Amino acid sequence: MAGREEIPDSWEQLDGEPDITNDPVEDSAAEVPDGETPDTADSSDDSYEDPEEEASLRPNSAVFNSPRRLSSDEDDSVKDIADSESGETDCEMEDEDDGEISSAAKLCVKHLPADNHIKPEWVSLLHDFVDSELFIIDGDSLLLELLSEVNLDWSSGGQYLHFIFLLERFLHTFHQLGGIFHIVFLRDMHALWTGCSSMMLAREVMILHLQQNTPYTVTTHIPSADSPDWREYLQKNRPAFVAISDGNQNLPLGLPKKAVVSVFKTLLLHVLSGGVNCVFMSEIEHTATKAFGFYLECRPHKMRLWFEAYFSRYREEGQHPSMLSVLQHNKTEDCKNKEQLRGKVMAVKQLGPSLPGGVRDVVTVLACAQVLDQGLTTADAQITEDIVRLFLLHVVLLRHLSLKQRAQQLRDFNRAPFSFPDELLSHVMDQVQVHMVDILQECGNLVGEMETKFLCDIMDGRLFLQLSYLILEAHSRGQQASLLSEDLCCELEDLWSIVTDISQSDLGPAIPVIVSPVDRTEGKNHPTDQQEQNAHSVSDQLKALGINSRAAFFPVSNQLVDVFAGSVNKCLTHLDRTDREVTAAITENQDFDETYHWHSGKPLADDYDNTKDNFNHEQLPTDKWERMKVLKGKQKFSRHMQSYGESLEGPGFQKVPIVVRQKSDQKQEEKERKKKERQEKAKTAKQKTVKKSNKDLIKEAHKKKEEEAKTSQMLQQWQTLKASLKSSKAAKSIQELERFLERCGREQVPLVGTEVQINILQHKLDMWKVQCSKGGGDSGDSGHPNLKTAVDIVQTVSNIVDKYGQHLKPKQKQDLAGALGLLGLSDMVGYMDADMLSEGGEQSMLAEGSKTKTSKRKDEDMKKYSVQMSSNRFQLQHMGHLLKREGRQDADPRVQQFIPDTWQRELLDAVDNNESALIVAPTSSGKTYASYYCMEKVLRDGDDGVVVYVSPTKALVNQVAATVYARFSNKTMPDGMSVYGVFTRDYRHNALNCQILVTVPQCLEILLLAPHRQKWAQKLRYVIFDEVHCMGSEIGAEVWEHLLLLVPCPFLALSATISNPHDLQSWLQSAKDFQKQSDGQAKQKKKANPQLYNVRLVVYGERYSDLEKYVYLPCSNSQDSLVPMHPYSVLTLKQLQDNFDNPEGAFPRDLTLSPREALQLYDTMAKVWPERDSLKALEADAYRGFTTRDRLLITKAQARKYEADLKRELLTWLTEHQLEKVDCVLGMLNSHMVMQQSTCAQELKPVDITSRVFLKDQIVELLGKLKQEDKLPALVFTFDRGLIKDLVDIVDVTLSEMQMETLKNMGVTQSSIKKDRAMIRKVEKGKKTCTR
């Protein structure tokens, strides 16, 4: 249509990206992903099975294959199609398929996104969605998935018991993996199954079975995915995703493929447009611990544009864009008289308790009565009556036959001597199932009052056909009466009597089952028993496989082999143990090392030898220039590793010299260390009881004199520095004073350090006054001072009190109190000292020249410079990252850089004792330091020991290798040895001649399992497993388990995310106990460094730094483009209710709050319920945990307790059924971010703020904002390497342009830059010449 806007054929076009593919053609090779083979009959994949071809090979497929026929016109159309079946082409097949759907469906198939434009990701469904545990399973998608099961025979009328088994197995697997889900059946989706009565019945049975016999939540009241009820349901439950079908399964017979694809693609579009992600049902795979599937993320911007275009196209066609419109208006034929049906239901309901099958028997007799009441010809009526009696008999047998008895080979009706007319049999059974569906829908109240456990086995099509064959055969021989027992006859007569009572037709007796005469079918004789003709012995099968009959096996018998091999082991030819030739060929107690290929005789090389060695010291080129080139490359590599390592360790890092200790030195150091500890303890005890001697007094006097001299010297330097900084700016003066303060340690000159700190505080106060006078700072909002300076002031006061508190003079204490008073934080003064409450210090900080001020002027200054909040709120809001932890204060001689905590000392003790340890601590908590301490210990102990650092990824291998090089490369190694080495699948470097090997699990397994690498394995002293929780993954997990069992030395296992550390430690300890038993005490005594087989468990749960989440949403009306996202804003009321009784807590463990977020939670709760008394006690200024502290600042432990009390209060609201208030709190925490997200999306149209285009456009502004907020450096994570490359290019180009602009403003030209570079190269070349 001219002038009409074209609807995009792909979602990618909405982002402005070109469409690289043509319109998809069904079953074409263009739609097949790379590396996959299309599902065609000509495919080389032997595992492919065409469901239609498989059904055509079944002898009874003609009985129930055809769709349900509702009128004579439909019967004629089906016959016409059947008559032309032999000569139809593919195009005709497509036309026939199109006939099953409406023109709306054709539009849907044409304009819905093609499969090759849908780009889902393969994810772990239950582990990648920790923000919301609930997900939704579309019931009709699940029904289609189950009906597409290869092993389910649906062509014979339906195997409902097998179908329900597959259903429960699928759901039970999700439930066992911890999944929480709802099953939703949309009412409009029933139109999809109206063409096949057995599938309609399967849908009804599935719904009722799930509702009555399972604990799962089933929803059936929602009309469709475009209804308000659906949107309300999503808003209430907020699912993580919806599991839905893509309609591309091997469809069961009777379903039009294009109709199915159009319906489920339309449903997919509606779900995505509602802001919910999707997972494709057909590709879900379960493992022992996880469930994987293809996950399609919702893109609201694209979905909205496409949905609008989709609606407009439908409106132009004059159709309603609902899922129901894509099918023909094909409804199930209703009963002629609904009131009559309800009357029969009530009549049978009175007999319900006497029916052993419960609901199944009620539905069966009602459906049979409805079929018999239909107007048929006299001849057809008698045969229909026989078929109905056979159906009732088959229902009776369902209660008596076992599954093994029902699992019989199906007879071939085409070759039977007698049979019913195929069309009539198919029609009658089809009508029975139709009426079963109508009855199940009508008698909903009946289901809840009767037994429903037999509903899952409502009928068995295969059993019915088999029974029909047997009864017909017996009827032809006059032996019907002898087939049925007396009990079966009685039960059949009971059911038939009910049918007779409620039916309006004159019916005969229940026995005999078949009354009407049947004609003999002229055909082939019955097939013989193929099992006996095709039976082969084990030896014949071996010969058929080409196995030499002279081959024999050595007899092996143990519990595993006997169970696994079974009777097969007895059929094989075995060697004789008493034969000398046999025993001579077997070498016992000797390691086998296969060093040659069995077929070529060439030397066998393992994966280590096949890995590329970039720096082979033993094979330097003989050519002078080539050798120089190789050596030059090694130098470049060393410089690269050095700079890389220094960048990781930070500026100012100094290497610790490592000197190898002899064994005698080690013993001596250990003795001296223990002796020193004893002396310290004795000295401490002696000081408590004995007076000091004259010698001690002389030493103390001498030491005091030295300190006074040092203090006098530093005071002179301090006076000189202070005089030189009088005319300097505050920022520059602070930098100079901080450098000077580094030379004034607390132990050396605390008096000078105190004055320097006071002077720094004075300069920061001056900066604060200037900012308040100007009305803003560098990074503060307009009209408001930069509170970062106020934070620095409070932090400086806290440092002075903590470090120099005992050396403070009264005047200095008053100055500190005045600084806090200047900020309006006078309530903090009470936590320092009583004599700090004087107003003099406050006045000295406020005015430098004036000694007196009026009270009014003073109040104005206090209001001008105040932060306008209490001290507790100020600390929680702005100083959360500076709150101090309560750690140990005593130093550890093994650690020079910091004072380790108790749990860190326990790790060091484990390494000193050669013990294994499992360490579970959060990221950045310091657990990696134990690995470096372990490396340093092995390096000091000698040149032979080896430490292996196992990293899960190659990227981390390079990082650890650079860090090791930066820390330990100064150790002098023997010729041919290296400090560190690397071994990955891509390359290796000094792997076997190093002391610290950095590798990945697979490569270490290669070395440990190779027989000719065992000498190297004996050198192992420690193995460090980083990110050991990878052993819980599905891919490569077994390698981690192998290594933990194979390592012949102690190990350190590091992780931050192990939920059950005690179970893992128990398993590791059992492995070490077994290793101890295997090694034996005699062998252990020979080792130089015997290991202890104990596995320590060290668990530490406190993060050193809180994690706060921000969302980048640039808006013109807000300067805060980094919008904080509260962790509880992603929670729902239902999620808290579901997890309320969880032993681990209703709140997810990973959603911890920072002090600022805890304060935000309180403020929100106070707005929702301000009059609650228990909540008033949690106000920051009134909270008892803060008011009773003995330090100037709130500690991190106190902030954690405050967070726990707030959580407890919120959960108390739940127990008191204040659900609306809890839901309001969660909504208010999310309101600001949602509002700014909406504003940002409107301003940046047509760019989608969730797309790659937005990230590319905003990456430079985002980095600028992070720099402004002092949040750099930063890491950018994404799974798309192409996107990372694009972002790097954008940043690189932007920085280059900024650099050129800066140089241009400085007057520097490109020619001058080239000249300078040439001069530098010339100077460097001259230095090299002089060196030579």
PDB file of N, CA, C and O in Angstrom, residues 120-161:
ATOM      1  N   PRO A 120      18.424 -15.553  21.237  1.00  0.00           N
ATOM      2  CA  PRO A 120      18.435 -15.859  22.674  1.00  0.00           C
ATOM      3  C   PRO A 120      19.823 -16.246  23.153  1.00  0.00           C
ATOM      4  O   PRO A 120      20.726 -16.508  22.359  1.00  0.00           O
ATOM      5  N   GLU A 121      19.978 -16.293  24.471  1.00  0.00           N
ATOM      6  CA  GLU A 121      21.235 -16.689  25.100  1.00  0.00           C
ATOM      7  C   GLU A 121      21.031 -17.963  25.896  1.00  0.00           C
ATOM      8  O   GLU A 121      19.986 -18.157  26.515  1.00  0.00           O
ATOM      9  N   TRP A 122      22.048 -18.815  25.884  1.00  0.00           N
ATOM     10  CA  TRP A 122      22.005 -20.082  26.626  1.00  0.00           C
ATOM     11  C   TRP A 122      22.445 -19.801  28.050  1.00  0.00           C
ATOM     12  O   TRP A 122      23.595 -19.450  28.309  1.00  0.00           O
ATOM     13  N   VAL A 123      21.529 -19.924  29.018  1.00  0.00           N
ATOM     14  CA  VAL A 123      21.823 -19.543  30.401  1.00  0.00           C
ATOM     15  C   VAL A 123      21.344 -20.640  31.339  1.00  0.00           C
ATOM     16  O   VAL A 123      20.576 -21.536  30.960  1.00  0.00           O
ATOM     17  N   SER A 124      21.821 -20.548  32.568  1.00  0.00           N
ATOM     18  CA  SER A 124      21.329 -21.399  33.648  1.00  0.00           C
ATOM     19  C   SER A 124      20.104 -20.727  34.230  1.00  0.00           C
ATOM     20  O   SER A 124      20.183 -19.646  34.811  1.00  0.00           O
ATOM     21  N   LEU A 125      18.944 -21.354  34.091  1.00  0.00           N
ATOM     22  CA  LEU A 125      17.686 -20.685  34.377  1.00  0.00           C
ATOM     23  C   LEU A 125      17.493 -20.403  35.853  1.00  0.00           C
ATOM     24  O   LEU A 125      17.002 -19.343  36.230  1.00  0.00           O
ATOM     25  N   LEU A 126      17.853 -21.338  36.715  1.00  0.00           N
ATOM     26  CA  LEU A 126      17.563 -21.196  38.142  1.00  0.00           C
ATOM     27  C   LEU A 126      18.680 -20.517  38.910  1.00  0.00           C
ATOM     28  O   LEU A 126      18.499 -20.160  40.063  1.00  0.00           O
ATOM     29  N   HIS A 127      19.856 -20.331  38.309  1.00  0.00           N
ATOM     30  CA  HIS A 127      20.982 -19.725  39.010  1.00  0.00           C
ATOM     31  C   HIS A 127      21.280 -18.318  38.511  1.00  0.00           C
ATOM     32  O   HIS A 127      21.952 -17.557  39.186  1.00  0.00           O
ATOM     33  N   ASP A 128      20.783 -17.976  37.315  1.00  0.00           N
ATOM     34  CA  ASP A 128      21.052 -16.646  36.773  1.00  0.00           C
ATOM     35  C   ASP A 128      19.947 -15.650  37.091  1.00  0.00           C
ATOM     36  O   ASP A 128      19.983 -14.517  36.649  1.00  0.00           O
ATOM     37  N   PHE A 129      18.906 -16.074  37.856  1.00  0.00           N
ATOM     38  CA  PHE A 129      17.795 -15.184  38.171  1.00  0.00           C
ATOM     39  C   PHE A 129      17.565 -15.176  39.670  1.00  0.00           C
ATOM     40  O   PHE A 129      16.503 -15.536  40.163  1.00  0.00           O
ATOM     41  N   VAL A 130      18.606 -14.786  40.410  1.00  0.00           N
ATOM     42  CA  VAL A 130      18.471 -14.751  41.873  1.00  0.00           C
ATOM     43  C   VAL A 130      17.616 -13.584  42.321  1.00  0.00           C
ATOM     44  O   VAL A 130      17.190 -13.544  43.468  1.00  0.00           O
ATOM     45  N   ASP A 131      17.343 -12.597  41.425  1.00  0.00           N
ATOM     46  CA  ASP A 131      16.539 -11.465  41.838  1.00  0.00           C
ATOM     47  C   ASP A 131      15.064 -11.828  41.958  1.00  0.00           C
ATOM     48  O   ASP A 131      14.324 -11.181  42.676  1.00  0.00           O
ATOM     49  N   SER A 132      14.611 -12.860  41.264  1.00  0.00           N
ATOM     50  CA  SER A 132      13.223 -13.283  41.352  1.00  0.00           C
ATOM     51  C   SER A 132      13.168 -14.779  41.139  1.00  0.00           C
ATOM     52  O   SER A 132      13.511 -15.273  40.077  1.00  0.00           O
ATOM     53  N   GLU A 133      12.727 -15.495  42.152  1.00  0.00           N
ATOM     54  CA  GLU A 133      12.741 -16.949  42.050  1.00  0.00           C
ATOM     55  C   GLU A 133      11.561 -17.486  41.255  1.00  0.00           C
ATOM     56  O   GLU A 133      11.625 -18.569  40.685  1.00  0.00           O
ATOM     57  N   LEU A 134      10.463 -16.768  41.225  1.00  0.00           N
ATOM     58  CA  LEU A 134       9.254 -17.261  40.580  1.00  0.00           C
ATOM     59  C   LEU A 134       9.353 -17.130  39.071  1.00  0.00           C
ATOM     60  O   LEU A 134       9.810 -16.116  38.549  1.00  0.00           O
ATOM     61  N   PHE A 135       8.930 -18.150  38.356  1.00  0.00           N
ATOM     62  CA  PHE A 135       8.766 -18.060  36.904  1.00  0.00           C
ATOM     63  C   PHE A 135       7.474 -18.755  36.521  1.00  0.00           C
ATOM     64  O   PHE A 135       6.865 -19.475  37.326  1.00  0.00           O
ATOM     65  N   ILE A 136       7.031 -18.524  35.301  1.00  0.00           N
ATOM     66  CA  ILE A 136       5.742 -19.012  34.823  1.00  0.00           C
ATOM     67  C   ILE A 136       5.971 -20.006  33.692  1.00  0.00           C
ATOM     68  O   ILE A 136       6.830 -19.795  32.825  1.00  0.00           O
ATOM     69  N   ILE A 137       5.214 -21.088  33.717  1.00  0.00           N
ATOM     70  CA  ILE A 137       5.219 -22.066  32.633  1.00  0.00           C
ATOM     71  C   ILE A 137       3.884 -21.952  31.909  1.00  0.00           C
ATOM     72  O   ILE A 137       2.818 -22.097  32.526  1.00  0.00           O
ATOM     73  N   ASP A 138       3.940 -21.673  30.626  1.00  0.00           N
ATOM     74  CA  ASP A 138       2.714 -21.640  29.835  1.00  0.00           C
ATOM     75  C   ASP A 138       2.204 -23.068  29.665  1.00  0.00           C
ATOM     76  O   ASP A 138       2.910 -23.941  29.140  1.00  0.00           O
ATOM     77  N   GLY A 139       0.973 -23.323  30.115  1.00  0.00           N
ATOM     78  CA  GLY A 139       0.444 -24.679  30.106  1.00  0.00           C
ATOM     79  C   GLY A 139       0.308 -25.258  28.718  1.00  0.00           C
ATOM     80  O   GLY A 139       0.589 -26.442  28.497  1.00  0.00           O
ATOM     81  N   ASP A 140      -0.127 -24.451  27.737  1.00  0.00           N
ATOM     82  CA  ASP A 140      -0.288 -24.969  26.381  1.00  0.00           C
ATOM     83  C   ASP A 140       1.051 -25.241  25.728  1.00  0.00           C
ATOM     84  O   ASP A 140       1.174 -26.176  24.939  1.00  0.00           O
ATOM     85  N   SER A 141       2.059 -24.451  26.054  1.00  0.00           N
ATOM     86  CA  SER A 141       3.403 -24.750  25.550  1.00  0.00           C
ATOM     87  C   SER A 141       3.920 -26.056  26.136  1.00  0.00           C
ATOM     88  O   SER A 141       4.543 -26.863  25.431  1.00  0.00           O
ATOM     89  N   LEU A 142       3.645 -26.265  27.409  1.00  0.00           N
ATOM     90  CA  LEU A 142       4.043 -27.517  28.039  1.00  0.00           C
ATOM     91  C   LEU A 142       3.287 -28.693  27.423  1.00  0.00           C
ATOM     92  O   LEU A 142       3.865 -29.769  27.203  1.00  0.00           O
ATOM     93  N   LEU A 143       2.011 -28.505  27.129  1.00  0.00           N
ATOM     94  CA  LEU A 143       1.225 -29.558  26.482  1.00  0.00           C
ATOM     95  C   LEU A 143       1.797 -29.908  25.120  1.00  0.00           C
ATOM     96  O   LEU A 143       1.940 -31.091  24.777  1.00  0.00           O
ATOM     97  N   LEU A 144       2.143 -28.903  24.344  1.00  0.00           N
ATOM     98  CA  LEU A 144       2.723 -29.159  23.022  1.00  0.00           C
ATOM     99  C   LEU A 144       4.064 -29.861  23.148  1.00  0.00           C
ATOM    100  O   LEU A 144       4.380 -30.768  22.361  1.00  0.00           O
ATOM    101  N   GLU A 145       4.856 -29.463  24.139  1.00  0.00           N
ATOM    102  CA  GLU A 145       6.161 -30.096  24.330  1.00  0.00           C
ATOM    103  C   GLU A 145       6.007 -31.569  24.689  1.00  0.00           C
ATOM    104  O   GLU A 145       6.731 -32.428  24.183  1.00  0.00           O
ATOM    105  N   LEU A 146       5.048 -31.883  25.542  1.00  0.00           N
ATOM    106  CA  LEU A 146       4.849 -33.275  25.956  1.00  0.00           C
ATOM    107  C   LEU A 146       4.282 -34.113  24.820  1.00  0.00           C
ATOM    108  O   LEU A 146       4.669 -35.274  24.637  1.00  0.00           O
ATOM    109  N   LEU A 147       3.361 -33.547  24.048  1.00  0.00           N
ATOM    110  CA  LEU A 147       2.787 -34.297  22.930  1.00  0.00           C
ATOM    111  C   LEU A 147       3.804 -34.530  21.819  1.00  0.00           C
ATOM    112  O   LEU A 147       3.618 -35.432  20.996  1.00  0.00           O
ATOM    113  N   SER A 148       4.866 -33.730  21.799  1.00  0.00           N
ATOM    114  CA  SER A 148       5.915 -33.906  20.792  1.00  0.00           C
ATOM    115  C   SER A 148       6.965 -34.912  21.212  1.00  0.00           C
ATOM    116  O   SER A 148       7.932 -35.126  20.472  1.00  0.00           O
ATOM    117  N   GLU A 149       6.811 -35.506  22.387  1.00  0.00           N
ATOM    118  CA  GLU A 149       7.764 -36.509  22.858  1.00  0.00           C
ATOM    119  C   GLU A 149       7.791 -37.689  21.896  1.00  0.00           C
ATOM    120  O   GLU A 149       6.756 -38.222  21.476  1.00  0.00           O
ATOM    121  N   VAL A 150       8.987 -38.106  21.523  1.00  0.00           N
ATOM    122  CA  VAL A 150       9.146 -39.159  20.530  1.00  0.00           C
ATOM    123  C   VAL A 150       8.575 -40.473  21.024  1.00  0.00           C
ATOM    124  O   VAL A 150       7.950 -41.236  20.265  1.00  0.00           O
ATOM    125  N   ASN A 151       8.741 -40.771  22.291  1.00  0.00           N
ATOM    126  CA  ASN A 151       8.318 -42.063  22.832  1.00  0.00           C
ATOM    127  C   ASN A 151       6.840 -42.119  23.193  1.00  0.00           C
ATOM    128  O   ASN A 151       6.367 -43.155  23.654  1.00  0.00           O
ATOM    129  N   LEU A 152       6.124 -41.020  23.024  1.00  0.00           N
ATOM    130  CA  LEU A 152       4.706 -40.993  23.349  1.00  0.00           C
ATOM    131  C   LEU A 152       3.894 -41.323  22.096  1.00  0.00           C
ATOM    132  O   LEU A 152       3.950 -40.594  21.101  1.00  0.00           O
ATOM    133  N   ASP A 153       3.148 -42.425  22.141  1.00  0.00           N
ATOM    134  CA  ASP A 153       2.319 -42.840  21.005  1.00  0.00           C
ATOM    135  C   ASP A 153       0.954 -42.174  21.124  1.00  0.00           C
ATOM    136  O   ASP A 153       0.130 -42.577  21.943  1.00  0.00           O
ATOM    137  N   TRP A 154       0.728 -41.133  20.328  1.00  0.00           N
ATOM    138  CA  TRP A 154      -0.539 -40.424  20.357  1.00  0.00           C
ATOM    139  C   TRP A 154      -1.409 -40.740  19.136  1.00  0.00           C
ATOM    140  O   TRP A 154      -2.557 -40.309  19.049  1.00  0.00           O
ATOM    141  N   SER A 155      -0.868 -41.486  18.195  1.00  0.00           N
ATOM    142  CA  SER A 155      -1.634 -41.791  16.990  1.00  0.00           C
ATOM    143  C   SER A 155      -2.687 -42.855  17.224  1.00  0.00           C
ATOM    144  O   SER A 155      -3.570 -43.038  16.392  1.00  0.00           O
ATOM    145  N   SER A 156      -2.634 -43.565  18.347  1.00  0.00           N
ATOM    146  CA  SER A 156      -3.584 -44.635  18.622  1.00  0.00           C
ATOM    147  C   SER A 156      -4.745 -44.179  19.487  1.00  0.00           C
ATOM    148  O   SER A 156      -5.457 -45.001  20.045  1.00  0.00           O
ATOM    149  N   GLY A 157      -4.922 -42.886  19.636  1.00  0.00           N
ATOM    150  CA  GLY A 157      -6.002 -42.379  20.466  1.00  0.00           C
ATOM    151  C   GLY A 157      -5.546 -41.782  21.762  1.00  0.00           C
ATOM    152  O   GLY A 157      -6.349 -41.221  22.510  1.00  0.00           O
ATOM    153  N   GLY A 158      -4.263 -41.876  22.073  1.00  0.00           N
ATOM    154  CA  GLY A 158      -3.735 -41.226  23.258  1.00  0.00           C
ATOM    155  C   GLY A 158      -3.359 -42.186  24.364  1.00  0.00           C
ATOM    156  O   GLY A 158      -4.121 -43.088  24.702  1.00  0.00           O
ATOM    157  N   GLN A 159      -2.141 -41.991  24.881  1.00  0.00           N
ATOM    158  CA  GLN A 159      -1.682 -42.718  26.067  1.00  0.00           C
ATOM    159  C   GLN A 159      -1.622 -41.712  27.213  1.00  0.00           C
ATOM    160  O   GLN A 159      -0.601 -41.085  27.458  1.00  0.00           O
ATOM    161  N   TYR A 160      -2.718 -41.565  27.917  1.00  0.00           N
ATOM    162  CA  TYR A 160      -2.847 -40.486  28.890  1.00  0.00           C
ATOM    163  C   TYR A 160      -2.003 -40.746  30.125  1.00  0.00           C
ATOM    164  O   TYR A 160      -1.492 -39.804  30.737  1.00  0.00           O
ATOM    165  N   LEU A 161      -1.855 -41.992  30.525  1.00  0.00           N
ATOM    166  CA  LEU A 161      -1.026 -42.282  31.696  1.00  0.00           C
ATOM    167  C   LEU A 161       0.435 -41.947  31.411  1.00  0.00           C
ATOM    168  O   LEU A 161       1.126 -41.368  32.252  1.00  0.00           O
TER     169      LEU A 161
END
